[in-house]
Amino acid sequence: MTDGWEESAVAWIAEMGDRGDFSREFVLDTPMLARATRRPYRAALDVGCGEGRFCRMLRANGIPTVGLDPTRELIARAAERDPGGDYRVGVAEAIEAPDAAFDLVVSYLSLIDIPDLDAALAEMVRVLAPGGTLLIANLNGFATAAVGGGWTRTPLGGRIFKIDHYLEERAEWAAWRGIRVQNRHRPLSRYLRALLERGLILRHFDEPAPSGGDAAKADRYRRVPLFLVMEWEKPR
Ligand SMILES: C[S@@+](CC[C@H](N)C(=O)[O-])C[C@H]1O[C@@H](n2cnc3c(N)ncnc32)[C@H](O)[C@@H]1O
């Protein structure tokens, strides 16, 4: 059984459009790009780059970038949209690149899609140069523990967001607008331990709020711990 990404590629490309979905356009792109452009990085790797939107943003800011993703149709679309770019089919758990090849490694909402977190982080750290940055945007473990999509009506007509079995790591199918993919729920401590065990140093942590976009949607995004952005440094 696959994780659904090949089957969902066409719908995913449509969902991203030119500017990405709400979470990207109004929540994550701005802080992620701000972190990526704080220093003059010379070589970036975007692990799980999808159809390449963030690679294009990095390249537009002068950062030479390799995009890596196992979903062939997404990589084909990324290459088509950015003919001068470097897009490769491959998995995070076995990155075909020499040690210390990049000074910026990005995982933009891809950790929840990667089956073997420990192997993937080991590889991301291996290809990172000493002093380099691992920049992560992820769905918060609080949000991935959602029950039935999370939002539910209360008897008085309000809405609450339900989570359960928070400490139990698990794979779950998520489906929306023609996309059906397998995600992994892991508690926040699982990610933090795995990153700390690799000797990385946390340099930045944020839970970005939406800025702009549909007001009612932005309000829902403010009510729930949906996203986090972290920047980790590989010691010299
Ligand atoms: C939610 S999408 C994010 C794509 C892109 N980073 C973005 O923000 O638009 C998750 C991506 O992870 C990729 N993926 C799934 N398994 C992977 C793995 N083992 N290694 C690397 N990427 C993987 C999928 O193909 C998909 O493109």
PDB file of C-alpha atoms and ligand atoms in Angstrom:
ATOM      1  CA  MET A   1       0.000   0.000   0.000  1.00  0.00           C
ATOM      2  CA  THR A   2       1.317   3.478  -0.836  1.00  0.00           C
ATOM      3  CA  ASP A   3       1.103   6.595   1.286  1.00  0.00           C
ATOM      4  CA  GLY A   4      -1.286   8.163  -1.248  1.00  0.00           C
ATOM      5  CA  TRP A   5       1.029  10.873  -2.556  1.00  0.00           C
ATOM      6  CA  GLU A   6       1.348   9.627  -6.171  1.00  0.00           C
ATOM      7  CA  GLU A   7      -2.441   9.198  -6.384  1.00  0.00           C
ATOM      8  CA  SER A   8      -3.003  12.647  -4.857  1.00  0.00           C
ATOM      9  CA  ALA A   9      -0.412  14.555  -6.901  1.00  0.00           C
ATOM     10  CA  VAL A  10      -2.813  16.155  -9.405  1.00  0.00           C
ATOM     11  CA  ALA A  11      -5.170  17.347  -6.664  1.00  0.00           C
ATOM     12  CA  TRP A  12      -2.219  18.556  -4.562  1.00  0.00           C
ATOM     13  CA  ILE A  13      -0.839  20.632  -7.451  1.00  0.00           C
ATOM     14  CA  ALA A  14      -4.298  22.197  -7.915  1.00  0.00           C
ATOM     15  CA  GLU A  15      -4.573  22.823  -4.154  1.00  0.00           C
ATOM     16  CA  MET A  16      -1.236  24.657  -4.070  1.00  0.00           C
ATOM     17  CA  GLY A  17      -2.001  26.826  -7.100  1.00  0.00           C
ATOM     18  CA  ASP A  18       0.482  29.674  -7.528  1.00  0.00           C
ATOM     19  CA  ARG A  19       0.675  30.921  -3.951  1.00  0.00           C
ATOM     20  CA  GLY A  20       0.140  27.798  -1.838  1.00  0.00           C
ATOM     21  CA  ASP A  21      -2.835  27.102   0.433  1.00  0.00           C
ATOM     22  CA  PHE A  22      -3.942  29.324   3.358  1.00  0.00           C
ATOM     23  CA  SER A  23      -1.446  27.723   5.770  1.00  0.00           C
ATOM     24  CA  ARG A  24       1.420  28.514   3.453  1.00  0.00           C
ATOM     25  CA  GLU A  25       0.383  31.874   2.036  1.00  0.00           C
ATOM     26  CA  PHE A  26      -0.905  33.451   5.242  1.00  0.00           C
ATOM     27  CA  VAL A  27       0.896  31.586   8.039  1.00  0.00           C
ATOM     28  CA  LEU A  28       4.164  29.856   7.176  1.00  0.00           C
ATOM     29  CA  ASP A  29       5.760  31.339   4.042  1.00  0.00           C
ATOM     30  CA  THR A  30       6.605  34.676   5.643  1.00  0.00           C
ATOM     31  CA  PRO A  31       8.377  33.363   8.781  1.00  0.00           C
ATOM     32  CA  MET A  32      10.040  30.518   6.875  1.00  0.00           C
ATOM     33  CA  LEU A  33      11.440  32.848   4.234  1.00  0.00           C
ATOM     34  CA  ALA A  34      12.512  35.337   6.905  1.00  0.00           C
ATOM     35  CA  ARG A  35      14.559  32.624   8.642  1.00  0.00           C
ATOM     36  CA  ALA A  36      16.028  31.330   5.373  1.00  0.00           C
ATOM     37  CA  THR A  37      17.221  34.787   4.335  1.00  0.00           C
ATOM     38  CA  ARG A  38      18.757  35.889   7.648  1.00  0.00           C
ATOM     39  CA  ARG A  39      22.149  34.569   6.547  1.00  0.00           C
ATOM     40  CA  PRO A  40      23.701  34.269   3.089  1.00  0.00           C
ATOM     41  CA  TYR A  41      23.205  30.530   2.608  1.00  0.00           C
ATOM     42  CA  ARG A  42      25.126  29.093  -0.334  1.00  0.00           C
ATOM     43  CA  ALA A  43      23.408  25.698  -0.794  1.00  0.00           C
ATOM     44  CA  ALA A  44      19.953  24.630   0.351  1.00  0.00           C
ATOM     45  CA  LEU A  45      18.168  21.273   0.282  1.00  0.00           C
ATOM     46  CA  ASP A  46      14.358  21.217   0.572  1.00  0.00           C
ATOM     47  CA  VAL A  47      13.397  17.732   1.782  1.00  0.00           C
ATOM     48  CA  GLY A  48       9.865  16.764   0.744  1.00  0.00           C
ATOM     49  CA  CYS A  49       9.668  19.792  -1.560  1.00  0.00           C
ATOM     50  CA  GLY A  50       6.401  18.719  -3.219  1.00  0.00           C
ATOM     51  CA  GLU A  51       5.668  20.755  -6.351  1.00  0.00           C
ATOM     52  CA  GLY A  52       8.552  23.057  -5.462  1.00  0.00           C
ATOM     53  CA  ARG A  53       6.911  26.283  -4.271  1.00  0.00           C
ATOM     54  CA  PHE A  54       9.382  26.975  -1.439  1.00  0.00           C
ATOM     55  CA  CYS A  55      12.367  26.007  -3.656  1.00  0.00           C
ATOM     56  CA  ARG A  56      11.219  28.653  -6.123  1.00  0.00           C
ATOM     57  CA  MET A  57      10.979  31.177  -3.282  1.00  0.00           C
ATOM     58  CA  LEU A  58      14.490  30.340  -2.063  1.00  0.00           C
ATOM     59  CA  ARG A  59      15.904  30.559  -5.572  1.00  0.00           C
ATOM     60  CA  ALA A  60      14.158  33.876  -6.150  1.00  0.00           C
ATOM     61  CA  ASN A  61      16.106  35.071  -3.107  1.00  0.00           C
ATOM     62  CA  GLY A  62      19.410  33.956  -4.597  1.00  0.00           C
ATOM     63  CA  ILE A  63      19.833  30.702  -2.658  1.00  0.00           C
ATOM     64  CA  PRO A  64      20.910  27.768  -4.862  1.00  0.00           C
ATOM     65  CA  THR A  65      18.450  25.023  -3.910  1.00  0.00           C
ATOM     66  CA  VAL A  66      17.983  21.315  -4.509  1.00  0.00           C
ATOM     67  CA  GLY A  67      14.418  20.018  -4.172  1.00  0.00           C
ATOM     68  CA  LEU A  68      13.991  16.388  -3.095  1.00  0.00           C
ATOM     69  CA  ASP A  69      10.734  14.429  -3.031  1.00  0.00           C
ATOM     70  CA  PRO A  70       9.745  10.789  -3.649  1.00  0.00           C
ATOM     71  CA  THR A  71       6.554  11.682  -5.542  1.00  0.00           C
ATOM     72  CA  ARG A  72       7.514  11.603  -9.230  1.00  0.00           C
ATOM     73  CA  GLU A  73       4.613  13.655 -10.469  1.00  0.00           C
ATOM     74  CA  LEU A  74       5.323  16.449  -7.974  1.00  0.00           C
ATOM     75  CA  ILE A  75       9.008  16.531  -8.905  1.00  0.00           C
ATOM     76  CA  ALA A  76       8.060  16.600 -12.609  1.00  0.00           C
ATOM     77  CA  ARG A  77       5.758  19.558 -11.937  1.00  0.00           C
ATOM     78  CA  ALA A  78       8.472  21.341  -9.903  1.00  0.00           C
ATOM     79  CA  ALA A  79      10.972  20.939 -12.762  1.00  0.00           C
ATOM     80  CA  GLU A  80       8.393  22.094 -15.301  1.00  0.00           C
ATOM     81  CA  ARG A  81       7.624  25.257 -13.300  1.00  0.00           C
ATOM     82  CA  ASP A  82      11.308  26.029 -12.706  1.00  0.00           C
ATOM     83  CA  PRO A  83      13.388  24.747 -15.647  1.00  0.00           C
ATOM     84  CA  GLY A  84      16.652  26.128 -14.197  1.00  0.00           C
ATOM     85  CA  GLY A  85      16.100  24.400 -10.846  1.00  0.00           C
ATOM     86  CA  ASP A  86      17.525  21.142  -9.486  1.00  0.00           C
ATOM     87  CA  TYR A  87      14.733  18.701  -8.554  1.00  0.00           C
ATOM     88  CA  ARG A  88      15.409  15.088  -7.633  1.00  0.00           C
ATOM     89  CA  VAL A  89      13.276  12.042  -6.855  1.00  0.00           C
ATOM     90  CA  GLY A  90      14.308  10.511  -3.534  1.00  0.00           C
ATOM     91  CA  VAL A  91      13.391   9.928   0.094  1.00  0.00           C
ATOM     92  CA  ALA A  92      14.550  11.745   3.198  1.00  0.00           C
ATOM     93  CA  GLU A  93      15.648   8.465   4.764  1.00  0.00           C
ATOM     94  CA  ALA A  94      18.389   7.920   2.106  1.00  0.00           C
ATOM     95  CA  ILE A  95      19.545  11.241   0.673  1.00  0.00           C
ATOM     96  CA  GLU A  96      21.865  10.872  -2.302  1.00  0.00           C
ATOM     97  CA  ALA A  97      24.276  13.672  -1.449  1.00  0.00           C
ATOM     98  CA  PRO A  98      27.734  13.822   0.158  1.00  0.00           C
ATOM     99  CA  ASP A  99      28.218  14.635   3.831  1.00  0.00           C
ATOM    100  CA  ALA A 100      28.096  18.367   4.646  1.00  0.00           C
ATOM    101  CA  ALA A 101      26.908  19.276   1.128  1.00  0.00           C
ATOM    102  CA  PHE A 102      24.393  21.939   2.286  1.00  0.00           C
ATOM    103  CA  ASP A 103      24.431  24.796   4.776  1.00  0.00           C
ATOM    104  CA  LEU A 104      20.604  24.986   4.851  1.00  0.00           C
ATOM    105  CA  VAL A 105      18.319  21.965   5.009  1.00  0.00           C
ATOM    106  CA  VAL A 106      14.574  22.696   4.952  1.00  0.00           C
ATOM    107  CA  SER A 107      11.661  20.479   5.891  1.00  0.00           C
ATOM    108  CA  TYR A 108       8.495  22.423   5.105  1.00  0.00           C
ATOM    109  CA  LEU A 109       5.469  20.462   6.368  1.00  0.00           C
ATOM    110  CA  SER A 110       7.099  17.191   5.370  1.00  0.00           C
ATOM    111  CA  LEU A 111       8.115  15.589   8.698  1.00  0.00           C
ATOM    112  CA  ILE A 112       4.555  14.377   9.314  1.00  0.00           C
ATOM    113  CA  ASP A 113       4.681  12.618   5.920  1.00  0.00           C
ATOM    114  CA  ILE A 114       8.007  10.869   6.471  1.00  0.00           C
ATOM    115  CA  PRO A 115       7.637   7.312   7.800  1.00  0.00           C
ATOM    116  CA  ASP A 116      11.050   6.867   9.442  1.00  0.00           C
ATOM    117  CA  LEU A 117      11.706  10.059  11.409  1.00  0.00           C
ATOM    118  CA  ASP A 118      15.000   8.915  12.944  1.00  0.00           C
ATOM    119  CA  ALA A 119      16.536   7.795   9.636  1.00  0.00           C
ATOM    120  CA  ALA A 120      15.370  11.011   7.956  1.00  0.00           C
ATOM    121  CA  LEU A 121      16.811  13.290  10.642  1.00  0.00           C
ATOM    122  CA  ALA A 122      20.093  11.343  10.614  1.00  0.00           C
ATOM    123  CA  GLU A 123      20.331  11.954   6.875  1.00  0.00           C
ATOM    124  CA  MET A 124      19.359  15.633   7.095  1.00  0.00           C
ATOM    125  CA  VAL A 125      22.054  16.164   9.725  1.00  0.00           C
ATOM    126  CA  ARG A 126      24.640  14.172   7.732  1.00  0.00           C
ATOM    127  CA  VAL A 127      24.240  16.327   4.613  1.00  0.00           C
ATOM    128  CA  LEU A 128      24.298  19.519   6.706  1.00  0.00           C
ATOM    129  CA  ALA A 129      27.645  21.304   7.070  1.00  0.00           C
ATOM    130  CA  PRO A 130      28.860  22.106  10.624  1.00  0.00           C
ATOM    131  CA  GLY A 131      27.378  25.469  11.570  1.00  0.00           C
ATOM    132  CA  GLY A 132      24.543  24.894   9.086  1.00  0.00           C
ATOM    133  CA  THR A 133      20.827  25.247   9.725  1.00  0.00           C
ATOM    134  CA  LEU A 134      17.976  22.749   9.760  1.00  0.00           C
ATOM    135  CA  LEU A 135      14.814  24.828   9.243  1.00  0.00           C
ATOM    136  CA  ILE A 136      11.564  23.046  10.005  1.00  0.00           C
ATOM    137  CA  ALA A 137       7.904  23.939   9.609  1.00  0.00           C
ATOM    138  CA  ASN A 138       5.678  21.206  10.934  1.00  0.00           C
ATOM    139  CA  LEU A 139       2.149  20.503  12.001  1.00  0.00           C
ATOM    140  CA  ASN A 140       2.200  20.646  15.774  1.00  0.00           C
ATOM    141  CA  GLY A 141       1.805  17.300  17.544  1.00  0.00           C
ATOM    142  CA  PHE A 142      -1.152  18.806  19.421  1.00  0.00           C
ATOM    143  CA  ALA A 143      -2.949  19.310  16.090  1.00  0.00           C
ATOM    144  CA  THR A 144      -2.079  15.920  14.592  1.00  0.00           C
ATOM    145  CA  ALA A 145      -3.732  14.267  17.611  1.00  0.00           C
ATOM    146  CA  ALA A 146      -7.058  15.700  16.375  1.00  0.00           C
ATOM    147  CA  VAL A 147     -10.137  13.504  16.495  1.00  0.00           C
ATOM    148  CA  GLY A 148     -12.059  13.352  13.202  1.00  0.00           C
ATOM    149  CA  GLY A 149     -10.479  16.505  11.792  1.00  0.00           C
ATOM    150  CA  GLY A 150     -10.555  18.284  15.144  1.00  0.00           C
ATOM    151  CA  TRP A 151     -13.364  20.843  14.975  1.00  0.00           C
ATOM    152  CA  THR A 152     -16.667  19.761  16.414  1.00  0.00           C
ATOM    153  CA  ARG A 153     -19.902  21.563  17.410  1.00  0.00           C
ATOM    154  CA  THR A 154     -20.787  21.895  21.063  1.00  0.00           C
ATOM    155  CA  PRO A 155     -24.425  21.471  22.195  1.00  0.00           C
ATOM    156  CA  LEU A 156     -24.672  25.273  22.585  1.00  0.00           C
ATOM    157  CA  GLY A 157     -23.566  25.881  18.982  1.00  0.00           C
ATOM    158  CA  GLY A 158     -19.965  26.808  19.663  1.00  0.00           C
ATOM    159  CA  ARG A 159     -16.984  24.994  18.282  1.00  0.00           C
ATOM    160  CA  ILE A 160     -14.159  23.182  20.023  1.00  0.00           C
ATOM    161  CA  PHE A 161     -11.124  21.333  18.728  1.00  0.00           C
ATOM    162  CA  LYS A 162     -10.823  17.774  20.037  1.00  0.00           C
ATOM    163  CA  ILE A 163      -7.619  15.827  20.493  1.00  0.00           C
ATOM    164  CA  ASP A 164      -7.064  12.400  21.996  1.00  0.00           C
ATOM    165  CA  HIS A 165      -4.399   9.700  22.470  1.00  0.00           C
ATOM    166  CA  TYR A 166      -1.795  12.441  22.319  1.00  0.00           C
ATOM    167  CA  LEU A 167       1.186  10.356  23.426  1.00  0.00           C
ATOM    168  CA  GLU A 168       0.478   7.486  20.995  1.00  0.00           C
ATOM    169  CA  GLU A 169       2.497   7.710  17.795  1.00  0.00           C
ATOM    170  CA  ARG A 170       0.460   6.544  14.812  1.00  0.00           C
ATOM    171  CA  ALA A 171      -0.148   6.743  11.059  1.00  0.00           C
ATOM    172  CA  GLU A 172      -3.503   8.130   9.927  1.00  0.00           C
ATOM    173  CA  TRP A 173      -5.163   8.871   6.603  1.00  0.00           C
ATOM    174  CA  ALA A 174      -6.175  12.452   5.938  1.00  0.00           C
ATOM    175  CA  ALA A 175      -8.496  13.356   3.042  1.00  0.00           C
ATOM    176  CA  TRP A 176      -9.568  16.732   1.637  1.00  0.00           C
ATOM    177  CA  ARG A 177     -10.472  18.047  -1.842  1.00  0.00           C
ATOM    178  CA  GLY A 178      -9.296  14.981  -3.790  1.00  0.00           C
ATOM    179  CA  ILE A 179      -6.138  14.531  -1.709  1.00  0.00           C
ATOM    180  CA  ARG A 180      -5.855  11.391   0.413  1.00  0.00           C
ATOM    181  CA  VAL A 181      -2.501  10.830   2.115  1.00  0.00           C
ATOM    182  CA  GLN A 182      -1.087   9.053   5.109  1.00  0.00           C
ATOM    183  CA  ASN A 183       0.245  11.366   7.832  1.00  0.00           C
ATOM    184  CA  ARG A 184       1.987  10.495  11.046  1.00  0.00           C
ATOM    185  CA  HIS A 185       0.998  11.763  14.450  1.00  0.00           C
ATOM    186  CA  ARG A 186       3.927  12.119  16.837  1.00  0.00           C
ATOM    187  CA  PRO A 187       3.851  14.062  20.103  1.00  0.00           C
ATOM    188  CA  LEU A 188       6.020  17.173  20.202  1.00  0.00           C
ATOM    189  CA  SER A 189       8.444  15.499  22.628  1.00  0.00           C
ATOM    190  CA  ARG A 190       9.136  12.776  20.054  1.00  0.00           C
ATOM    191  CA  TYR A 191      10.392  15.354  17.550  1.00  0.00           C
ATOM    192  CA  LEU A 192      12.326  17.387  20.102  1.00  0.00           C
ATOM    193  CA  ARG A 193      14.054  14.330  21.590  1.00  0.00           C
ATOM    194  CA  ALA A 194      15.054  13.063  18.145  1.00  0.00           C
ATOM    195  CA  LEU A 195      16.528  16.467  17.229  1.00  0.00           C
ATOM    196  CA  LEU A 196      18.318  16.876  20.572  1.00  0.00           C
ATOM    197  CA  GLU A 197      19.738  13.340  20.375  1.00  0.00           C
ATOM    198  CA  ARG A 198      21.455  14.344  17.118  1.00  0.00           C
ATOM    199  CA  GLY A 199      23.325  17.061  19.002  1.00  0.00           C
ATOM    200  CA  LEU A 200      21.495  19.914  17.306  1.00  0.00           C
ATOM    201  CA  ILE A 201      21.087  23.273  19.042  1.00  0.00           C
ATOM    202  CA  LEU A 202      17.679  24.987  19.002  1.00  0.00           C
ATOM    203  CA  ARG A 203      18.174  28.579  17.800  1.00  0.00           C
ATOM    204  CA  HIS A 204      14.602  29.622  17.070  1.00  0.00           C
ATOM    205  CA  PHE A 205      11.107  28.431  17.954  1.00  0.00           C
ATOM    206  CA  ASP A 206       7.799  29.952  16.978  1.00  0.00           C
ATOM    207  CA  GLU A 207       4.115  29.145  16.602  1.00  0.00           C
ATOM    208  CA  PRO A 208       3.261  31.617  13.847  1.00  0.00           C
ATOM    209  CA  ALA A 209      -0.133  33.295  13.763  1.00  0.00           C
ATOM    210  CA  PRO A 210      -1.954  33.948  10.502  1.00  0.00           C
ATOM    211  CA  SER A 211      -1.535  37.370   8.941  1.00  0.00           C
ATOM    212  CA  GLY A 212      -4.138  38.223   6.342  1.00  0.00           C
ATOM    213  CA  GLY A 213      -6.524  36.010   4.433  1.00  0.00           C
ATOM    214  CA  ASP A 214     -10.138  35.186   5.268  1.00  0.00           C
ATOM    215  CA  ALA A 215     -10.896  36.588   8.748  1.00  0.00           C
ATOM    216  CA  ALA A 216     -13.061  33.681   9.959  1.00  0.00           C
ATOM    217  CA  LYS A 217     -10.447  31.163   8.864  1.00  0.00           C
ATOM    218  CA  ALA A 218      -7.664  33.177  10.475  1.00  0.00           C
ATOM    219  CA  ASP A 219      -9.686  33.194  13.712  1.00  0.00           C
ATOM    220  CA  ARG A 220      -9.925  29.388  13.659  1.00  0.00           C
ATOM    221  CA  TYR A 221      -6.179  29.175  13.028  1.00  0.00           C
ATOM    222  CA  ARG A 222      -5.542  31.359  16.081  1.00  0.00           C
ATOM    223  CA  ARG A 223      -7.607  29.105  18.330  1.00  0.00           C
ATOM    224  CA  VAL A 224      -5.611  25.903  17.792  1.00  0.00           C
ATOM    225  CA  PRO A 225      -1.886  25.065  18.124  1.00  0.00           C
ATOM    226  CA  LEU A 226      -1.562  24.165  14.447  1.00  0.00           C
ATOM    227  CA  PHE A 227       1.964  24.976  13.311  1.00  0.00           C
ATOM    228  CA  LEU A 228       5.472  25.396  14.593  1.00  0.00           C
ATOM    229  CA  VAL A 229       8.652  26.736  13.044  1.00  0.00           C
ATOM    230  CA  MET A 230      12.010  25.665  14.436  1.00  0.00           C
ATOM    231  CA  GLU A 231      15.552  26.421  13.482  1.00  0.00           C
ATOM    232  CA  TRP A 232      18.267  24.019  14.639  1.00  0.00           C
ATOM    233  CA  GLU A 233      22.017  24.500  14.241  1.00  0.00           C
ATOM    234  CA  LYS A 234      24.489  21.701  13.621  1.00  0.00           C
ATOM    235  CA  PRO A 235      27.430  22.335  15.986  1.00  0.00           C
ATOM    236  CA  ARG A 236      30.794  23.206  14.415  1.00  0.00           C
TER     237      ARG A 236
HETATM  238  C1  LIG B   1       2.437  18.119   2.821  1.00  0.00           C
HETATM  239  S1  LIG B   1       3.524  17.880   1.455  1.00  0.00           S
HETATM  240  C2  LIG B   1       4.595  19.292   1.580  1.00  0.00           C
HETATM  241  C3  LIG B   1       5.215  19.669   0.264  1.00  0.00           C
HETATM  242  C4  LIG B   1       5.970  20.999   0.273  1.00  0.00           C
HETATM  243  N1  LIG B   1       7.063  20.982   1.209  1.00  0.00           N
HETATM  244  C5  LIG B   1       5.027  22.120   0.556  1.00  0.00           C
HETATM  245  O1  LIG B   1       5.064  22.685   1.660  1.00  0.00           O
HETATM  246  O2  LIG B   1       4.202  22.439  -0.308  1.00  0.00           O
HETATM  247  C6  LIG B   1       4.556  16.547   2.033  1.00  0.00           C
HETATM  248  C7  LIG B   1       5.553  16.041   1.015  1.00  0.00           C
HETATM  249  O3  LIG B   1       6.345  15.019   1.639  1.00  0.00           O
HETATM  250  C8  LIG B   1       6.683  14.108   0.633  1.00  0.00           C
HETATM  251  N2  LIG B   1       7.155  12.847   1.246  1.00  0.00           N
HETATM  252  C9  LIG B   1       6.446  11.742   1.563  1.00  0.00           C
HETATM  253  N3  LIG B   1       7.270  10.782   2.030  1.00  0.00           N
HETATM  254  C10 LIG B   1       8.526  11.299   2.022  1.00  0.00           C
HETATM  255  C11 LIG B   1       9.799  10.791   2.375  1.00  0.00           C
HETATM  256  N4  LIG B   1       9.955   9.553   2.845  1.00  0.00           N
HETATM  257  N5  LIG B   1      10.880  11.590   2.196  1.00  0.00           N
HETATM  258  C12 LIG B   1      10.728  12.859   1.735  1.00  0.00           C
HETATM  259  N6  LIG B   1       9.540  13.384   1.398  1.00  0.00           N
HETATM  260  C13 LIG B   1       8.449  12.633   1.537  1.00  0.00           C
HETATM  261  C14 LIG B   1       5.433  13.972  -0.190  1.00  0.00           C
HETATM  262  O4  LIG B   1       5.702  13.437  -1.466  1.00  0.00           O
HETATM  263  C15 LIG B   1       4.942  15.410  -0.222  1.00  0.00           C
HETATM  264  O5  LIG B   1       5.413  16.084  -1.362  1.00  0.00           O
END
